[in-house]
Short mmCIF file of C-alpha atoms and ligand atoms in Angstrom, two decimals:
data_model
loop_
_atom_site.label_atom_id
_atom_site.label_comp_id
_atom_site.label_asym_id
_atom_site.label_seq_id
_atom_site.Cartn_x
_atom_site.Cartn_y
_atom_site.Cartn_z
CA MET A 1 -24.66 2.75 -11.36
CA ALA A 2 -25.67 -0.81 -12.16
CA ASN A 3 -24.20 -3.48 -9.96
CA GLU A 4 -26.33 -6.47 -10.86
CA LYS A 5 -23.42 -8.78 -11.50
CA SER A 6 -21.78 -7.93 -8.16
CA LYS A 7 -25.11 -8.57 -6.44
CA SER A 8 -25.62 -11.94 -8.05
CA LEU A 9 -22.01 -13.00 -7.35
CA PHE A 10 -22.49 -12.01 -3.71
CA GLU A 11 -25.68 -14.05 -3.45
CA LYS A 12 -23.92 -17.09 -4.87
CA ALA A 13 -20.79 -16.53 -2.76
CA GLN A 14 -22.83 -16.50 0.44
CA LEU A 15 -23.97 -20.06 -0.25
CA MET A 16 -20.40 -21.37 -0.14
CA ILE A 17 -18.12 -18.82 1.51
CA PRO A 18 -18.90 -17.63 5.07
CA GLY A 19 -20.49 -14.22 4.67
CA GLY A 20 -19.70 -14.40 0.96
CA VAL A 21 -16.17 -13.09 1.48
CA ASN A 22 -12.73 -14.36 2.35
CA SER A 23 -11.99 -11.51 4.74
CA PRO A 24 -14.75 -9.88 6.82
CA VAL A 25 -14.41 -6.14 6.09
CA ARG A 26 -15.02 -6.81 2.40
CA ALA A 27 -18.62 -7.81 3.08
CA PHE A 28 -19.65 -4.13 3.49
CA LYS A 29 -21.44 -5.06 6.72
CA ALA A 30 -20.31 -1.86 8.38
CA VAL A 31 -21.54 0.35 5.57
CA GLY A 32 -24.49 -1.57 4.16
CA GLY A 33 -25.16 -2.57 0.58
CA ASN A 34 -23.49 -5.18 -1.53
CA PRO A 35 -19.75 -5.53 -1.87
CA LEU A 36 -18.35 -4.75 -5.27
CA PHE A 37 -16.70 -7.66 -7.01
CA ILE A 38 -13.61 -6.27 -8.66
CA SER A 39 -12.61 -7.47 -12.11
CA LYS A 40 -9.48 -5.42 -12.70
CA ALA A 41 -7.46 -2.47 -11.53
CA SER A 42 -4.92 -0.11 -12.99
CA GLY A 43 -3.16 2.94 -11.59
CA CYS A 44 -5.38 4.48 -8.93
CA ARG A 45 -8.58 2.94 -10.31
CA VAL A 46 -10.46 -0.29 -9.75
CA GLU A 47 -13.21 -1.60 -12.00
CA ASP A 48 -16.05 -3.84 -10.87
CA VAL A 49 -17.62 -6.74 -12.73
CA ASP A 50 -20.45 -4.44 -13.86
CA GLY A 51 -17.96 -2.19 -15.62
CA ASN A 52 -18.02 0.71 -13.10
CA SER A 53 -14.72 2.45 -12.49
CA TYR A 54 -13.73 4.04 -9.17
CA ILE A 55 -10.85 6.09 -7.80
CA ASP A 56 -9.55 3.63 -5.23
CA TYR A 57 -8.36 4.45 -1.71
CA VAL A 58 -8.25 0.86 -0.46
CA GLY A 59 -5.22 -0.07 -2.52
CA SER A 60 -5.58 -3.73 -1.56
CA TRP A 61 -5.19 -2.49 2.05
CA GLY A 62 -1.72 -1.14 1.53
CA PRO A 63 0.50 -3.02 -0.87
CA MET A 64 -0.42 -0.92 -3.91
CA VAL A 65 1.81 1.96 -2.89
CA LEU A 66 2.80 2.39 -6.55
CA GLY A 67 -0.76 1.96 -7.79
CA HIS A 68 -2.46 -1.07 -9.26
CA ASN A 69 -1.00 -3.29 -11.92
CA ASN A 70 2.35 -1.53 -11.96
CA ASP A 71 4.17 -2.38 -15.20
CA ALA A 72 7.50 -3.29 -13.62
CA ILE A 73 5.93 -5.53 -10.98
CA ARG A 74 3.64 -7.27 -13.45
CA GLU A 75 6.54 -7.90 -15.86
CA ALA A 76 8.70 -9.25 -13.02
CA VAL A 77 5.92 -11.62 -11.97
CA ILE A 78 5.37 -12.89 -15.51
CA LYS A 79 9.10 -13.41 -15.99
CA ALA A 80 9.48 -15.29 -12.72
CA ALA A 81 6.41 -17.43 -13.39
CA GLN A 82 7.91 -18.58 -16.66
CA ASN A 83 10.63 -20.31 -14.64
CA GLY A 84 8.28 -22.16 -12.31
CA LEU A 85 5.94 -21.26 -9.48
CA SER A 86 7.42 -22.87 -6.38
CA PHE A 87 10.42 -25.05 -5.63
CA GLY A 88 10.50 -25.46 -1.87
CA ALA A 89 14.22 -24.74 -2.14
CA PRO A 90 16.35 -21.59 -1.86
CA THR A 91 16.42 -19.13 -4.75
CA GLU A 92 18.52 -16.12 -5.68
CA ALA A 93 15.44 -13.88 -5.53
CA GLU A 94 15.10 -14.47 -1.76
CA VAL A 95 18.63 -13.24 -1.24
CA LEU A 96 18.07 -10.18 -3.42
CA LEU A 97 14.89 -9.23 -1.59
CA ALA A 98 16.42 -9.86 1.85
CA ASP A 99 19.28 -7.60 0.78
CA LYS A 100 16.87 -4.82 -0.19
CA ILE A 101 14.74 -5.17 2.95
CA THR A 102 17.73 -5.05 5.27
CA GLN A 103 19.16 -2.05 3.39
CA PHE A 104 15.88 -0.15 3.46
CA THR A 105 15.04 -0.83 7.08
CA GLY A 106 18.37 -1.22 8.80
CA ILE A 107 17.35 -4.53 10.38
CA ASP A 108 20.11 -7.14 10.52
CA MET A 109 18.27 -10.26 9.41
CA VAL A 110 14.91 -11.08 7.90
CA ARG A 111 12.82 -14.23 7.48
CA MET A 112 10.16 -14.42 4.74
CA VAL A 113 6.72 -15.78 5.46
CA ASN A 114 3.41 -15.58 3.61
CA SER A 115 1.35 -12.98 5.42
CA GLY A 116 1.46 -10.33 8.11
CA THR A 117 -0.43 -12.65 10.43
CA GLU A 118 2.26 -15.28 10.06
CA ALA A 119 4.98 -12.68 10.57
CA VAL A 120 3.42 -11.53 13.84
CA MET A 121 2.81 -15.05 15.09
CA SER A 122 6.46 -15.90 14.46
CA ALA A 123 7.85 -12.67 15.90
CA LEU A 124 5.90 -13.16 19.12
CA ARG A 125 7.19 -16.71 19.47
CA LEU A 126 10.70 -15.40 18.93
CA ALA A 127 10.27 -12.61 21.47
CA ARG A 128 9.09 -15.12 24.06
CA ALA A 129 12.00 -17.43 23.32
CA TYR A 130 14.57 -14.65 23.53
CA THR A 131 13.31 -13.15 26.77
CA LYS A 132 12.13 -16.45 28.30
CA ARG A 133 8.95 -14.64 29.30
CA ASP A 134 5.35 -15.28 28.26
CA LYS A 135 3.36 -12.07 28.64
CA ILE A 136 2.86 -9.75 25.72
CA ILE A 137 1.55 -6.21 25.72
CA LYS A 138 -0.65 -5.15 22.84
CA PHE A 139 -2.55 -1.92 22.41
CA GLU A 140 -6.29 -1.32 22.23
CA GLY A 141 -7.52 -1.07 18.67
CA ASN A 142 -4.25 -2.25 17.17
CA TYR A 143 -4.60 -5.10 14.73
CA HIS A 144 -1.91 -7.69 14.15
CA GLY A 145 -3.68 -10.14 11.89
CA HIS A 146 -5.77 -12.99 13.22
CA VAL A 147 -3.16 -14.48 15.54
CA ASP A 148 -5.06 -15.96 18.51
CA SER A 149 -3.27 -13.99 21.18
CA MET A 150 -3.76 -10.73 19.28
CA LEU A 151 -7.55 -11.00 18.91
CA VAL A 152 -8.06 -9.15 22.13
CA LYS A 153 -9.35 -5.57 21.82
CA ALA A 154 -8.35 -5.87 18.17
CA GLY A 155 -8.87 -3.34 15.41
CA SER A 156 -9.73 -3.71 11.72
CA GLY A 157 -12.43 -6.27 10.90
CA ALA A 158 -12.62 -7.30 14.55
CA LEU A 159 -13.54 -3.75 15.53
CA THR A 160 -15.71 -3.22 12.46
CA THR A 161 -17.77 -6.33 13.12
CA GLY A 162 -17.87 -5.77 16.88
CA GLN A 163 -15.74 -8.83 17.59
CA ALA A 164 -12.79 -7.08 19.17
CA ASP A 165 -12.43 -10.13 21.42
CA SER A 166 -12.91 -13.17 19.22
CA LEU A 167 -14.60 -16.36 20.32
CA GLY A 168 -12.40 -19.40 19.96
CA VAL A 169 -9.34 -17.86 21.58
CA GLY A 170 -8.46 -20.09 24.52
CA MET A 171 -8.55 -18.46 27.95
CA ASN A 172 -4.97 -19.48 28.61
CA VAL A 173 -3.82 -17.82 25.42
CA ALA A 174 -5.71 -14.61 26.13
CA ALA A 175 -4.38 -14.57 29.69
CA ASP A 176 -0.87 -13.92 28.42
CA THR A 177 -2.02 -10.90 26.42
CA LEU A 178 -1.95 -7.68 28.39
CA VAL A 179 -3.76 -4.76 26.83
CA ALA A 180 -2.81 -1.11 27.22
CA PRO A 181 -4.53 1.97 25.80
CA TYR A 182 -2.73 3.47 22.79
CA ASN A 183 -0.81 6.67 23.55
CA ASP A 184 -0.68 5.99 27.29
CA LEU A 185 2.84 5.30 28.56
CA GLY A 186 1.76 5.24 32.19
CA ALA A 187 -0.46 2.23 31.51
CA VAL A 188 2.43 0.40 29.87
CA GLU A 189 4.75 1.08 32.76
CA ALA A 190 2.13 -0.16 35.23
CA LEU A 191 1.86 -3.44 33.32
CA MET A 192 5.61 -3.80 33.04
CA GLN A 193 6.01 -3.22 36.76
CA LYS A 194 3.43 -5.85 37.57
CA TYR A 195 4.28 -8.55 35.03
CA SER A 196 7.37 -9.99 33.45
CA VAL A 197 6.75 -8.92 29.85
CA ALA A 198 8.36 -10.52 26.80
CA CYS A 199 7.50 -7.73 24.40
CA ALA A 200 5.26 -4.85 23.55
CA ILE A 201 3.90 -5.11 20.02
CA ILE A 202 2.51 -1.97 18.45
CA GLU A 203 1.36 -0.48 15.19
CA PRO A 204 3.63 2.60 15.27
CA VAL A 205 0.82 4.40 13.47
CA ALA A 206 -2.43 2.69 14.33
CA ALA A 207 -3.98 2.03 10.94
CA ASN A 208 -6.71 -0.43 11.83
CA MET A 209 -8.93 1.81 13.95
CA GLY A 210 -8.99 4.41 11.26
CA ILE A 211 -5.69 6.28 11.42
CA VAL A 212 -4.45 7.20 14.88
CA LEU A 213 -1.07 8.87 15.19
CA PRO A 214 1.34 8.28 18.04
CA ASP A 215 1.62 11.30 20.32
CA GLU A 216 4.91 13.21 20.21
CA GLY A 217 7.54 11.14 22.02
CA TYR A 218 5.23 8.19 22.58
CA LEU A 219 7.19 5.65 20.55
CA ALA A 220 10.51 6.81 22.00
CA GLY A 221 8.94 6.53 25.45
CA LEU A 222 7.85 3.01 24.69
CA ARG A 223 11.37 2.17 23.56
CA ALA A 224 12.72 3.49 26.85
CA LEU A 225 10.20 1.49 28.90
CA CYS A 226 11.04 -1.71 27.04
CA ASP A 227 14.72 -1.11 27.74
CA LYS A 228 14.06 -0.35 31.39
CA TYR A 229 12.07 -3.54 31.97
CA GLY A 230 14.00 -5.89 29.65
CA ALA A 231 11.16 -6.35 27.19
CA LEU A 232 11.51 -6.33 23.40
CA LEU A 233 9.85 -3.67 21.31
CA VAL A 234 8.11 -5.08 18.25
CA PHE A 235 6.85 -2.73 15.54
CA ASP A 236 4.10 -4.15 13.40
CA GLU A 237 4.96 -2.41 10.15
CA VAL A 238 2.52 -4.30 7.95
CA ILE A 239 0.95 -0.96 7.04
CA THR A 240 3.71 1.54 7.77
CA GLY A 241 6.66 -0.46 6.41
CA PHE A 242 7.99 0.87 3.09
CA ARG A 243 5.05 3.32 3.06
CA LEU A 244 5.83 6.05 5.59
CA ALA A 245 9.42 6.01 4.41
CA LYS A 246 11.82 3.51 2.85
CA GLY A 247 12.67 2.42 6.38
CA GLY A 248 9.05 2.54 7.53
CA ALA A 249 8.05 3.91 10.91
CA GLN A 250 11.45 3.12 12.40
CA GLU A 251 13.00 5.63 10.02
CA TYR A 252 10.10 8.08 10.09
CA PHE A 253 10.03 8.38 13.88
CA ASN A 254 13.70 7.59 14.39
CA VAL A 255 12.87 4.86 16.90
CA LYS A 256 14.51 1.48 16.55
CA ALA A 257 12.51 -1.63 17.33
CA ASP A 258 14.06 -4.97 18.29
CA LEU A 259 11.84 -6.82 15.87
CA ALA A 260 9.61 -5.64 13.06
CA THR A 261 6.91 -7.40 11.11
CA TYR A 262 6.09 -6.67 7.50
CA GLY A 263 3.34 -7.83 5.21
CA LYS A 264 1.72 -7.50 1.85
CA ILE A 265 3.60 -4.38 0.78
CA ILE A 266 6.83 -6.33 0.21
CA GLY A 267 4.99 -8.58 -2.22
CA GLY A 268 3.66 -5.73 -4.32
CA GLY A 269 0.30 -7.50 -4.19
CA MET A 270 1.49 -11.09 -3.96
CA PRO A 271 0.95 -12.89 -0.62
CA VAL A 272 4.08 -12.15 1.40
CA GLY A 273 5.08 -11.31 4.93
CA ALA A 274 8.38 -11.05 6.73
CA TYR A 275 9.80 -10.46 10.15
CA GLY A 276 13.21 -9.32 11.10
CA GLY A 277 15.37 -7.49 13.55
CA LYS A 278 18.55 -7.70 15.53
CA ARG A 279 20.95 -10.46 14.63
CA GLU A 280 21.31 -11.90 18.12
CA ILE A 281 17.53 -12.35 18.31
CA MET A 282 17.00 -13.59 14.77
CA GLU A 283 19.76 -16.19 15.19
CA LEU A 284 17.44 -18.08 17.52
CA ILE A 285 15.31 -19.09 14.53
CA SER A 286 15.52 -22.62 13.19
CA PRO A 287 17.74 -24.03 11.69
CA LEU A 288 20.27 -21.79 13.47
CA GLY A 289 18.46 -21.88 16.79
CA PRO A 290 15.68 -23.58 18.75
CA VAL A 291 12.70 -21.43 17.65
CA TYR A 292 10.84 -23.39 15.00
CA GLN A 293 9.22 -21.66 12.05
CA ALA A 294 8.86 -22.93 8.50
CA GLY A 295 6.78 -22.75 5.31
CA THR A 296 6.76 -24.34 1.86
CA LEU A 297 5.69 -21.14 0.16
CA SER A 298 7.95 -18.88 2.24
CA GLY A 299 10.21 -17.00 -0.14
CA ASN A 300 8.06 -18.05 -3.08
CA PRO A 301 9.96 -17.07 -6.25
CA VAL A 302 7.07 -15.26 -7.93
CA ALA A 303 6.28 -13.26 -4.80
CA MET A 304 9.97 -12.46 -4.32
CA ALA A 305 10.20 -11.15 -7.90
CA ALA A 306 7.23 -8.87 -7.25
CA GLY A 307 8.79 -7.65 -4.02
CA ILE A 308 12.13 -6.88 -5.63
CA ALA A 309 10.42 -4.87 -8.38
CA GLN A 310 8.33 -2.99 -5.82
CA LEU A 311 11.32 -2.09 -3.65
CA GLU A 312 13.41 -1.12 -6.67
CA ALA A 313 10.67 1.33 -7.64
CA LEU A 314 10.55 2.67 -4.10
CA GLU A 315 14.23 3.53 -4.33
CA ASN A 316 13.00 6.55 -6.27
CA GLY A 317 12.71 9.15 -3.49
CA ASP A 318 9.97 11.01 -5.44
CA VAL A 319 7.50 8.35 -4.42
CA TYR A 320 7.47 9.38 -0.76
CA ASN A 321 7.37 13.12 -1.52
CA SER A 322 4.53 12.66 -3.93
CA ILE A 323 2.30 10.36 -1.88
CA GLY A 324 2.92 12.46 1.22
CA GLN A 325 1.89 15.67 -0.56
CA LEU A 326 -1.19 14.07 -2.05
CA GLY A 327 -2.16 12.60 1.32
CA GLY A 328 -1.81 16.07 2.86
CA ALA A 329 -3.89 17.68 0.10
CA LEU A 330 -6.61 15.08 0.50
CA ALA A 331 -6.79 15.52 4.26
CA GLU A 332 -6.73 19.32 4.10
CA GLY A 333 -9.43 19.32 1.42
CA LEU A 334 -11.65 17.02 3.47
CA ARG A 335 -11.20 19.24 6.52
CA GLU A 336 -12.22 22.37 4.58
CA ILE A 337 -15.21 20.74 2.91
CA THR A 338 -16.63 19.13 6.03
CA LYS A 339 -16.14 22.43 7.88
CA LYS A 340 -18.17 24.23 5.22
CA PHE A 341 -20.97 21.77 5.90
CA GLY A 342 -20.72 22.59 9.59
CA LEU A 343 -19.71 19.07 10.54
CA GLU A 344 -17.65 18.06 13.53
CA VAL A 345 -14.95 15.97 11.90
CA CYS A 346 -11.45 14.78 12.68
CA VAL A 347 -9.23 14.01 9.70
CA ASN A 348 -6.07 12.21 10.75
CA GLN A 349 -3.30 11.93 8.18
CA ILE A 350 0.32 10.97 7.99
CA GLY A 351 2.08 10.61 4.65
CA SER A 352 -0.14 8.60 2.34
CA LEU A 353 -2.44 7.35 5.11
CA ALA A 354 -5.58 9.23 6.09
CA CYS A 355 -8.92 8.76 7.77
CA VAL A 356 -11.97 10.93 8.23
CA PHE A 357 -13.85 10.42 11.49
CA PHE A 358 -17.29 11.98 11.69
CA GLY A 359 -18.73 13.35 14.92
CA ILE A 360 -15.53 13.61 16.94
CA GLU A 361 -13.00 16.39 17.38
CA SER A 362 -9.93 14.29 17.95
CA ALA A 363 -8.97 10.66 17.55
CA ASN A 364 -5.90 9.54 19.45
CA SER A 365 -7.08 6.34 21.11
CA TYR A 366 -9.43 3.39 20.81
CA ALA A 367 -11.79 5.05 23.29
CA SER A 368 -12.00 8.19 21.16
CA VAL A 369 -12.45 6.50 17.77
CA LYS A 370 -15.24 4.37 19.18
CA LEU A 371 -17.23 7.58 19.64
CA ALA A 372 -17.13 8.32 15.90
CA ASP A 373 -20.40 8.48 14.04
CA THR A 374 -20.12 5.22 12.09
CA GLY A 375 -23.65 5.67 10.72
CA LEU A 376 -22.68 8.91 9.01
CA TYR A 377 -19.47 7.34 7.72
CA ALA A 378 -21.58 4.57 6.17
CA GLN A 379 -23.82 7.10 4.43
CA PHE A 380 -20.81 9.09 3.23
CA PHE A 381 -19.20 5.89 1.96
CA SER A 382 -22.29 4.99 -0.08
CA LYS A 383 -22.59 8.44 -1.58
CA MET A 384 -18.88 8.49 -2.44
CA LEU A 385 -19.29 5.15 -4.17
CA GLN A 386 -22.10 6.62 -6.25
CA GLU A 387 -19.73 9.48 -7.08
CA GLY A 388 -17.11 6.99 -8.28
CA VAL A 389 -14.81 6.93 -5.25
CA TYR A 390 -14.07 3.67 -3.46
CA LEU A 391 -13.26 4.26 0.21
CA ALA A 392 -12.65 1.61 2.84
CA PRO A 393 -15.99 -0.01 3.71
CA SER A 394 -15.46 0.71 7.39
CA GLN A 395 -14.84 3.73 9.58
CA PHE A 396 -12.02 1.79 11.20
CA GLU A 397 -9.74 1.39 8.21
CA ALA A 398 -7.36 3.73 6.42
CA MET A 399 -7.45 5.61 3.14
CA PHE A 400 -4.38 4.68 1.13
CA VAL A 401 -2.98 7.14 -1.41
CA SER A 402 -0.64 5.74 -4.03
CA PHE A 403 2.03 7.05 -6.40
CA ALA A 404 -0.48 6.48 -9.20
CA HIS A 405 -2.90 9.06 -7.76
CA SER A 406 -2.50 12.55 -9.20
CA GLN A 407 -3.57 15.95 -7.95
CA ASP A 408 -6.44 15.68 -10.48
CA ASP A 409 -7.57 12.47 -8.76
CA ILE A 410 -7.46 14.18 -5.39
CA ASP A 411 -9.42 17.15 -6.78
CA ALA A 412 -11.99 14.78 -8.27
CA THR A 413 -12.24 13.00 -4.92
CA LEU A 414 -12.80 16.29 -3.10
CA GLN A 415 -15.46 17.29 -5.61
CA ALA A 416 -17.09 13.91 -5.02
CA ALA A 417 -17.01 14.63 -1.27
CA ARG A 418 -18.74 17.99 -1.83
CA ASN A 419 -21.43 16.32 -3.94
CA ALA A 420 -21.84 13.49 -1.45
CA LEU A 421 -22.27 15.82 1.52
CA LYS A 422 -24.63 18.08 -0.47
CA LYS A 423 -26.86 15.08 -1.19
CA LEU A 424 -26.73 13.94 2.43
CA LYS A 425 -27.72 17.43 3.50
CA GLU A 426 -30.62 17.50 1.06
CA GLU A 427 -31.73 14.14 2.43
CA GLY A 428 -31.60 15.51 5.98
CA ALA A 429 -28.82 13.18 7.06
CA LEU A 430 -26.59 16.01 8.34
CA GLN A 431 -27.49 17.78 11.56
N1 HOZ B 501 -7.85 -6.55 7.74
C1 HOZ B 501 -7.61 -5.90 6.52
C2 HOZ B 501 -7.62 -4.43 6.64
N2 HOZ B 501 -6.93 -3.90 7.74
C3 HOZ B 501 -8.59 -6.28 5.47
C4 HOZ B 501 -8.10 -7.39 4.66
C5 HOZ B 501 -8.94 -7.67 3.45
O1 HOZ B 501 -10.15 -7.71 3.54
O2 HOZ B 501 -8.37 -7.87 2.41
#
């Protein structure tokens, strides 16, 4: 597989862009080799600038729940763009999308922003204002964008690059962030007893340290603790929102958060984020209330058009059945294949999210995923790429299945996994 053009673009990019990329995980540092520069994508496939085509499980890190370059979304974007790109004034599209989001999720009010990071930053400010408390509990290995206070024991690129605690975060900021292990209610209660906590923010399914599922009753237990100690519960649904179910993790687990943050998925690929929740909390936001938050591109008409088209398509209940079944088939297939090769592997999966961890039996916390064999993942990743399958270039990210994947694509992916592991075995890379 030639990738000369990707290589030369990467060399040039590194001269001007830190690390040659605009977001760290893309640099392939965790898996080695050169990042692919993507020229186009359609359905479940991406194509690189050298003309190689891959079955894609990155899905732009989540928003491509319908697959790439969805006809309805693309047409909606083109139509909206014909009327102008940004007005810095209210539009009908914002109202239509807010209507859909509130209907889907059951939240009372929503405010549009431009990214998940911005949504989290704003939701935390709001939680502090509402409770008149400063401390925030986050969970080890959860990732909430690059908000200063959240870059403590963070997942995703921070975990991948070994910068779980980023430099540049002021000590005072970090001091207000309390960190609890994921899936450990006792630790949360201990923190809540000791400190006056504004909120606990959590990825209801941790999707930035691979995929780690909440234990049975864990989220409900967290809800109860927040109620007991007067803290707000914030669900970061940047990954789970509109993906696990129309109403995201709140619907899937039947646990209601006070505030929820959403990201890229409501833009169908355009840069969008949003946060929302209970009316009495959301009414504190400016201009109604004293919590300031603003943005020229917030509610951008082109992004709103994409979001409306995406959510309209998600109204079709088949989407969730289909992506859930395919996710299950992928995970089950990977379990069987790796077992045949005698490997110790944990495949976590929920709906259309999955992750294969090598070298560990179970993965239910940051401590356990950190024991995974990242070296073997890197080798598997490279072999899968050669087989035409594009996985996340890090052990600590998710596989995203979309509505555009078919059972044939899953079968082809599983065959690629067999071939990849066979080659690794021949090379002596498997014990
Ligand atoms: N932090 C993102 C994945 N969880 C990666 C963003 C990107 O590189 O686009």
